[in-house]
PDB file of C-alpha atoms in Angstrom:
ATOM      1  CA  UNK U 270      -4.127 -10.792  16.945  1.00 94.00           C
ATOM      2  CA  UNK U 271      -0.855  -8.666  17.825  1.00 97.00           C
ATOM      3  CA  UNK U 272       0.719  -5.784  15.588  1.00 98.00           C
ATOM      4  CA  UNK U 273       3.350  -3.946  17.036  1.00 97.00           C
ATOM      5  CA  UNK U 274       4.199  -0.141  15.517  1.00 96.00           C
ATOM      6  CA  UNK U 275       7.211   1.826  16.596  1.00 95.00           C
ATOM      7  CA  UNK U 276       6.614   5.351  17.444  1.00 95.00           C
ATOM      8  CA  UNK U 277       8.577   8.334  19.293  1.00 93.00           C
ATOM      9  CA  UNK U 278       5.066   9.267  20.633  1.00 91.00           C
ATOM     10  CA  UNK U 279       4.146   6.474  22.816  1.00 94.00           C
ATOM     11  CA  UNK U 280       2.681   8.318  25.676  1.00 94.00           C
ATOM     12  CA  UNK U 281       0.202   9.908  23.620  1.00 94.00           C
ATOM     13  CA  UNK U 282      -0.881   6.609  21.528  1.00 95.00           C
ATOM     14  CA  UNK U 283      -2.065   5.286  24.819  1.00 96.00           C
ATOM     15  CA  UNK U 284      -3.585   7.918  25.828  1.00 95.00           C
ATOM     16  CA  UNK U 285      -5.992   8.937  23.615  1.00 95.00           C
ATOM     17  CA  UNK U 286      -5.643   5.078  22.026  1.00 95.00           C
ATOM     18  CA  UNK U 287      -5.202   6.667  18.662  1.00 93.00           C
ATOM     19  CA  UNK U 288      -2.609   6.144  15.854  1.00 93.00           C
ATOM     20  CA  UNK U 289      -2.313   9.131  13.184  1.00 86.00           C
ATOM     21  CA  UNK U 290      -2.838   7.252  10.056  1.00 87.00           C
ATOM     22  CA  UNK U 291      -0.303   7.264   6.744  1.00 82.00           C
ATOM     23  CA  UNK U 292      -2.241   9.299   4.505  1.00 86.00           C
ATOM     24  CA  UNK U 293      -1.384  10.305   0.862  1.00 93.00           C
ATOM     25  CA  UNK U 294      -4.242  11.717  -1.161  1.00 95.00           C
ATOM     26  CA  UNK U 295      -3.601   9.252  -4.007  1.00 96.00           C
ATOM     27  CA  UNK U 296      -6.699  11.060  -6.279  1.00 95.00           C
ATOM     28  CA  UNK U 297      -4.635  14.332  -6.982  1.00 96.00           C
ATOM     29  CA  UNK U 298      -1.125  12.132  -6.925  1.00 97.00           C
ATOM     30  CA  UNK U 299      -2.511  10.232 -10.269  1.00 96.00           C
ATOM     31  CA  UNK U 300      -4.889  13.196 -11.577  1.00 95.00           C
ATOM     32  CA  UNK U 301      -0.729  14.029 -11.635  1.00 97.00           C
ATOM     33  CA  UNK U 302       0.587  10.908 -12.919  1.00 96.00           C
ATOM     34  CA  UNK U 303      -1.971  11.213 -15.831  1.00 96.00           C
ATOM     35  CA  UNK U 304      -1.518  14.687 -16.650  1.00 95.00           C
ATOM     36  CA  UNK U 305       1.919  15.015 -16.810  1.00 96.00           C
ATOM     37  CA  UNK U 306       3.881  11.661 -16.917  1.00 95.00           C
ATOM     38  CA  UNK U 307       4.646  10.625 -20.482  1.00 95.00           C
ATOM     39  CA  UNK U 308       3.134   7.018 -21.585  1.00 95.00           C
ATOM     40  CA  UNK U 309       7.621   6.636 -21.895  1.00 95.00           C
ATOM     41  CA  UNK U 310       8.206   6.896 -18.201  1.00 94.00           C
ATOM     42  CA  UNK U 311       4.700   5.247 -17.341  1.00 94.00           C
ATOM     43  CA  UNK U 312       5.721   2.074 -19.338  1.00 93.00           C
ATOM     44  CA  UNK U 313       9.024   2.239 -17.481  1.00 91.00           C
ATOM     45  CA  UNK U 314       7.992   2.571 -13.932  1.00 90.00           C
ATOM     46  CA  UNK U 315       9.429   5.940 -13.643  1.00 91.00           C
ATOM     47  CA  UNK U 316       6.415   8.025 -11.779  1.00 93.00           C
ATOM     48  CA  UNK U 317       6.712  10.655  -9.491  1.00 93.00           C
ATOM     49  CA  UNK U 318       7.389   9.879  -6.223  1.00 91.00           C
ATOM     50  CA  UNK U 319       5.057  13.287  -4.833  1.00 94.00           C
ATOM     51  CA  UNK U 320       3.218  15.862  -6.630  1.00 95.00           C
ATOM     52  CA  UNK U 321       3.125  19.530  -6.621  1.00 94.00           C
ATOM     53  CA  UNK U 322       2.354  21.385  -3.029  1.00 92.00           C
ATOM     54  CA  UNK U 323       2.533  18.001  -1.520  1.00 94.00           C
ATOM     55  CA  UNK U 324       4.812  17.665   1.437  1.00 90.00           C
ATOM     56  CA  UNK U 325       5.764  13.984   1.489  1.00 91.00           C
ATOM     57  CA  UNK U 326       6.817  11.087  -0.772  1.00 90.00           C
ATOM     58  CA  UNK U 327       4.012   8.201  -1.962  1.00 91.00           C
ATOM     59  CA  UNK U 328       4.241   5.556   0.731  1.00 90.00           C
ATOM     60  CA  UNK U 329       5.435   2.173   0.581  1.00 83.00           C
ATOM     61  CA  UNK U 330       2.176   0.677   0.757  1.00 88.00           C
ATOM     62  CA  UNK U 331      -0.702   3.047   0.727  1.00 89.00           C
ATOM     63  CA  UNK U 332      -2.799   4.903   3.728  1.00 92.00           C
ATOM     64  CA  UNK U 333      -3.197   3.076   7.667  1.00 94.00           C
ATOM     65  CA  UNK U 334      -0.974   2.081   9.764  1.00 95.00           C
ATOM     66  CA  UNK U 335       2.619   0.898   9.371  1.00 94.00           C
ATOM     67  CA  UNK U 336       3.653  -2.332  11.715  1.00 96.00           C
ATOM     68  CA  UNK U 337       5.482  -5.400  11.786  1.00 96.00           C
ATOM     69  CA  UNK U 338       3.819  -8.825  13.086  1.00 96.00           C
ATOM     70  CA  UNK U 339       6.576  -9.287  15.191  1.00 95.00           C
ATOM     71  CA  UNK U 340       7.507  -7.133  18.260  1.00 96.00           C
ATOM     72  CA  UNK U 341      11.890  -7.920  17.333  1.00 95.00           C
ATOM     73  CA  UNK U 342      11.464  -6.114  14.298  1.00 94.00           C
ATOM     74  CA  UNK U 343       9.041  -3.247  15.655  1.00 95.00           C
ATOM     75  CA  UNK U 344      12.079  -2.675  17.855  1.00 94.00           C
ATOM     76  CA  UNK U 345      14.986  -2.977  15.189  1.00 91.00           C
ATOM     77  CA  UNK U 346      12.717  -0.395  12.823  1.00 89.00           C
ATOM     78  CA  UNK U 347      14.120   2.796  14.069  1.00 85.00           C
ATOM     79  CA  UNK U 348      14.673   4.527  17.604  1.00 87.00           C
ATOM     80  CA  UNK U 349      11.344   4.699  19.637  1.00 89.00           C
ATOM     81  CA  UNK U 350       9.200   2.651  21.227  1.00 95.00           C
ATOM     82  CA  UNK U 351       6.891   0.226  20.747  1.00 97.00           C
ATOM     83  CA  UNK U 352       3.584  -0.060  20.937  1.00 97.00           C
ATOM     84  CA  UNK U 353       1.294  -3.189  20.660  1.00 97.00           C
ATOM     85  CA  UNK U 354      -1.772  -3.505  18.396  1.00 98.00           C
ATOM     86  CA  UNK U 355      -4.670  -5.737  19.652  1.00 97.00           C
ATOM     87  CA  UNK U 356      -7.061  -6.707  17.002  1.00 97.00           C
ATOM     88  CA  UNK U 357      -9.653  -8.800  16.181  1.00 96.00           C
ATOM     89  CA  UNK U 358      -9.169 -12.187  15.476  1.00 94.00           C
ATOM     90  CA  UNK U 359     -11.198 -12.071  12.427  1.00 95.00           C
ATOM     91  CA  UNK U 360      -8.373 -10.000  10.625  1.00 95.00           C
ATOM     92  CA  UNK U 361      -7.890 -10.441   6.685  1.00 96.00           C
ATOM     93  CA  UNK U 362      -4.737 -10.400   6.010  1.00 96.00           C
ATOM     94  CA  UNK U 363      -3.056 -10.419   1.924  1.00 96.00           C
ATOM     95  CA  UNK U 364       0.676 -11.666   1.837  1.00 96.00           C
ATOM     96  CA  UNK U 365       1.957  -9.955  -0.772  1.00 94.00           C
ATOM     97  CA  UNK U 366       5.074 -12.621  -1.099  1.00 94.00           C
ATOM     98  CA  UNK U 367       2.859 -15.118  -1.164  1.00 96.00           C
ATOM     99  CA  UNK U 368       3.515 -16.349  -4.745  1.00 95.00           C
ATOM    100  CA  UNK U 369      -0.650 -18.169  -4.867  1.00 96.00           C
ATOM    101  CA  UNK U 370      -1.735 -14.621  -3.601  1.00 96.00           C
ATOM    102  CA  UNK U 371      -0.052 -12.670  -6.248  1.00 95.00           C
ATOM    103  CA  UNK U 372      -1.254 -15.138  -8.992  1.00 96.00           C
ATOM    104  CA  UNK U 373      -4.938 -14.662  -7.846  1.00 96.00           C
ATOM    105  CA  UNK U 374      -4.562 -11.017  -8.029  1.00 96.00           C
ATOM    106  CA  UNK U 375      -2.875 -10.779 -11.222  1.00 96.00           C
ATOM    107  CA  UNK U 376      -5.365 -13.156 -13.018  1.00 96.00           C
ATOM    108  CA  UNK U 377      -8.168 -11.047 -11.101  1.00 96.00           C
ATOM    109  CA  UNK U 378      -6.249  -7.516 -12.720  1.00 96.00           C
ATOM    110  CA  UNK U 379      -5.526  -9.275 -16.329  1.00 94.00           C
ATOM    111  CA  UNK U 380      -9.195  -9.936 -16.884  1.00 94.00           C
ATOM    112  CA  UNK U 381     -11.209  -7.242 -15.394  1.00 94.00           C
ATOM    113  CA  UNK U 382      -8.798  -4.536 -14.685  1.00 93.00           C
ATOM    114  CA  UNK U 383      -9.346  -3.026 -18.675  1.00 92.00           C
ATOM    115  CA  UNK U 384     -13.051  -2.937 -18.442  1.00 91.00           C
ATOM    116  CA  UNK U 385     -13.152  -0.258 -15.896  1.00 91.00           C
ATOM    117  CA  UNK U 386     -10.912   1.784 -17.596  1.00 92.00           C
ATOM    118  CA  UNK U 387     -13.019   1.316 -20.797  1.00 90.00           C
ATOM    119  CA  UNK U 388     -15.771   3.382 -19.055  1.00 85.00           C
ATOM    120  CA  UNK U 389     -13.643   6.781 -19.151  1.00 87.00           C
ATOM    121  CA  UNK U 390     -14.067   9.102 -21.602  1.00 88.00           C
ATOM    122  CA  UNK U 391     -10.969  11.199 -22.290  1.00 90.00           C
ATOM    123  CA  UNK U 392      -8.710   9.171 -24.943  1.00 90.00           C
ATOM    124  CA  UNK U 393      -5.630  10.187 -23.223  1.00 90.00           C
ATOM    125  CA  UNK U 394      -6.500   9.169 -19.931  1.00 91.00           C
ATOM    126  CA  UNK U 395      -7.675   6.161 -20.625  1.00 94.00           C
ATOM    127  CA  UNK U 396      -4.751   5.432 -22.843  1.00 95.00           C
ATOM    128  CA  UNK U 397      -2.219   6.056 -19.807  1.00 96.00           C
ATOM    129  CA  UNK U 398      -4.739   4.123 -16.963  1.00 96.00           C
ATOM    130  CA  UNK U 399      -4.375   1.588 -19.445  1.00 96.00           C
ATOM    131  CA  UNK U 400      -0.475   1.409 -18.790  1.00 96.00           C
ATOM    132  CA  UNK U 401      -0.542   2.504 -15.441  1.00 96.00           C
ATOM    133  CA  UNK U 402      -2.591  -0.760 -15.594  1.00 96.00           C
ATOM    134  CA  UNK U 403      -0.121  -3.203 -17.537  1.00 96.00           C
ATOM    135  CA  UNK U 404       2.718  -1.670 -14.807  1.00 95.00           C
ATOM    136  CA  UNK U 405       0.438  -2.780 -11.765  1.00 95.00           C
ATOM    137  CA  UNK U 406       0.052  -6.171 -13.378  1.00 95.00           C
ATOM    138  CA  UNK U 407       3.974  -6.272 -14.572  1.00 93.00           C
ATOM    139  CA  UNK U 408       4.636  -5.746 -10.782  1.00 92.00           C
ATOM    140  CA  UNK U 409       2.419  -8.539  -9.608  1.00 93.00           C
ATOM    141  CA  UNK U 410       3.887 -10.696 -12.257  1.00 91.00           C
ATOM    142  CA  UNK U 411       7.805 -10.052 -11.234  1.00 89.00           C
ATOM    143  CA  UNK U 412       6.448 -10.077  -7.694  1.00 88.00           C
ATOM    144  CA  UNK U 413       7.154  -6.455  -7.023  1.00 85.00           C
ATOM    145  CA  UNK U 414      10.916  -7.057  -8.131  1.00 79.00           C
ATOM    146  CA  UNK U 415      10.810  -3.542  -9.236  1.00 66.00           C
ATOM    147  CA  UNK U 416       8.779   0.078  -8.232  1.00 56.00           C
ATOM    148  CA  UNK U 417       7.615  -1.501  -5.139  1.00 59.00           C
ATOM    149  CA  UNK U 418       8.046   0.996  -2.834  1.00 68.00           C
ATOM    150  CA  UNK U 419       5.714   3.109  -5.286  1.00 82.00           C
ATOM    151  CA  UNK U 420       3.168   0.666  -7.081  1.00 91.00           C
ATOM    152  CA  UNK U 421       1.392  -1.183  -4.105  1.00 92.00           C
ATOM    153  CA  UNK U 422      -0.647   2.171  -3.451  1.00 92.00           C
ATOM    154  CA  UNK U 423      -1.575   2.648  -6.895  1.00 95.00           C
ATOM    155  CA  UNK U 424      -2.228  -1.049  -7.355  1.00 95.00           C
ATOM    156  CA  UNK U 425      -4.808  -0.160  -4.230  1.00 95.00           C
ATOM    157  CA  UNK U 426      -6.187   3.015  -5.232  1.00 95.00           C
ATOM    158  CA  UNK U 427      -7.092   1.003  -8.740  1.00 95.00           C
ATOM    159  CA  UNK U 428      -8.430  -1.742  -6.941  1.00 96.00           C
ATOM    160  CA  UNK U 429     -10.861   0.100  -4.920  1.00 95.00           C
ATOM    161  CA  UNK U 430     -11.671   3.030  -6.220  1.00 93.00           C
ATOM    162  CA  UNK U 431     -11.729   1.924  -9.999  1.00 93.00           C
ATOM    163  CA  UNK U 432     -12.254  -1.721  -9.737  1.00 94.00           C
ATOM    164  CA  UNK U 433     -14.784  -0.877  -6.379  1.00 94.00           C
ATOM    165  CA  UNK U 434     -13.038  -4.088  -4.980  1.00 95.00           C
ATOM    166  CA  UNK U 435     -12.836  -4.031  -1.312  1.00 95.00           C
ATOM    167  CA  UNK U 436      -9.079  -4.205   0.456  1.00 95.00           C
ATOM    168  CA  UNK U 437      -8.110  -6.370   2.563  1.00 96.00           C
ATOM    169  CA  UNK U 438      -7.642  -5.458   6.205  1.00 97.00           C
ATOM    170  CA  UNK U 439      -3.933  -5.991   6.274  1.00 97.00           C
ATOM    171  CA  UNK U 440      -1.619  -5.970   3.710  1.00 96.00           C
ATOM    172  CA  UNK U 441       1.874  -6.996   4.495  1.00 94.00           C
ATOM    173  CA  UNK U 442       5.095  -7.697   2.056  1.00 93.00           C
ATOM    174  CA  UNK U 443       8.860  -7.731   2.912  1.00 89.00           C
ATOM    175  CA  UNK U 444      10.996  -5.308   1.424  1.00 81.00           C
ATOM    176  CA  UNK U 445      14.825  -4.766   1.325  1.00 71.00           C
ATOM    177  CA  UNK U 446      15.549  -2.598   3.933  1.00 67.00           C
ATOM    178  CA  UNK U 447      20.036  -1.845   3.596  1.00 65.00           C
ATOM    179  CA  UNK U 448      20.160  -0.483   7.189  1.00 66.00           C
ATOM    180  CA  UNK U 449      18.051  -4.067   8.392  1.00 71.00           C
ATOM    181  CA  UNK U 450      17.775  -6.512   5.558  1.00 74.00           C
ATOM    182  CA  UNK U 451      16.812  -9.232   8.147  1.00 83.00           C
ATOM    183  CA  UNK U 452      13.771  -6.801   9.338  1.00 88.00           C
ATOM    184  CA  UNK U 453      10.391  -9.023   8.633  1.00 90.00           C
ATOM    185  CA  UNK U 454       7.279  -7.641   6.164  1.00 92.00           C
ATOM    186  CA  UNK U 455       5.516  -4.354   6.535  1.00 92.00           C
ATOM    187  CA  UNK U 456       2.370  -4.350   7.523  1.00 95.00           C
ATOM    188  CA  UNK U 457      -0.233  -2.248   6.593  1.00 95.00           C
ATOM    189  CA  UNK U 458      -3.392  -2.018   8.779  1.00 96.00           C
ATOM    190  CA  UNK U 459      -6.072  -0.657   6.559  1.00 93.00           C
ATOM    191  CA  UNK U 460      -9.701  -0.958   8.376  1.00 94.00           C
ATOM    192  CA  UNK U 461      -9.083   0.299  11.746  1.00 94.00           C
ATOM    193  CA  UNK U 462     -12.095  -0.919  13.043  1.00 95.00           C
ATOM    194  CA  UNK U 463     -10.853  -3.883  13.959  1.00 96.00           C
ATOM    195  CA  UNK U 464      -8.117  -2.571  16.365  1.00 97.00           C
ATOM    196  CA  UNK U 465      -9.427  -2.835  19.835  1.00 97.00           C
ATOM    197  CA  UNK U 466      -7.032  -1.364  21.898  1.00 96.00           C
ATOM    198  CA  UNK U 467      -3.157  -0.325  22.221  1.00 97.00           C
ATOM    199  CA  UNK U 468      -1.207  -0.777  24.676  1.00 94.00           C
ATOM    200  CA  UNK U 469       3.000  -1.359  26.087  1.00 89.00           C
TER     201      UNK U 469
END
């Protein structure tokens, strides 16, 4: 299976056949969330979009590595070039438009997401994981009409650090892009174990 990821370092991708990897240390970004965001602006969707000493925004998606399944839209992305992915053919991937896949998920969040949250032991927090909860399944519900850009990596922290659900090993979902609205989904590689080799 074929990814392609644009990248103004292309030279040194193939060389040392290594792609830095997205990462946002989601633990301190909610440890934020719940500390400081008011159960108002949780219930909203209005969270942070950083927190403090942190030097870049929450990503669309969560931590790997941004692509596109399709080497037109790797290209249209931004200026750079493009490098191909070879995986594994055994790749998992979750379609986040995919209205089934939402559905499973939200059911899947609706009746065991509360449980795990039961388990904590500070009222507070476990009042506002409760509606950082209710937002995650609100998004899967509108299909991600709203906060999507932000909710998709909490949604994944919960899932597998709170729910101890394993991800996927893609995750890809289409979002409205003004400079390229035709540009295809995002993808997300998340288990980079099953990248074999990049290449031009």
């Amino acid at each position: 299976m074929y990814f392609y990821h644009n990248t103004p370092k292309p030279t040194e991708i193939l060389k040392r056949q290594k792609i830095k990897l997205r990462k946002f240390d989601y633990s301190k970004y909610l440890s934020y969330v719940i500390s400081y965001t008011s159960a108002d602006d949780i219930v909203a969707g209005n969270l942070p979009t950083s927190y403090p000493k942190c030097r870049c925004q929450i990503p669309y998606m969560g931590n790997g590595i941004y692509c596109f399944e399709k080497k037109i839209d790797a290209s249209n992305y931004q200026n750079g070039s493009v490098i191909t992915i070879i995986c594994k053919d055994d790749i998992a991937i979750i379609n986040l438009d995919d209205p089934r896949t939402l559905y499973e998920t939200y059911m899947i969040l609706k009746k065991e997401g509360n449980k795990y949250i039961e388990n904590m032991t500070d009222p507070e927090s476990k009042k506002k994981w409760n509606l950082l909860l209710e937002l995650i399944i609100s998004s899967f519900q509108k299909r991600f009409e709203s906060n999507s850009t932000i909710i998709i990596g909490v949604f994944m922290f919960f899932w597998q650090k709170i729910m101890k659900k394993k991800l996927s090993d893609v995750y890809k979902k289409k979002f409205h892009d003004i400079l390229n609205p035709d540009l295809g989904p995002y993808c997300l590689i998340n288990t980079t174990t099953k990248i074999l080799k990049y290449c031009q």
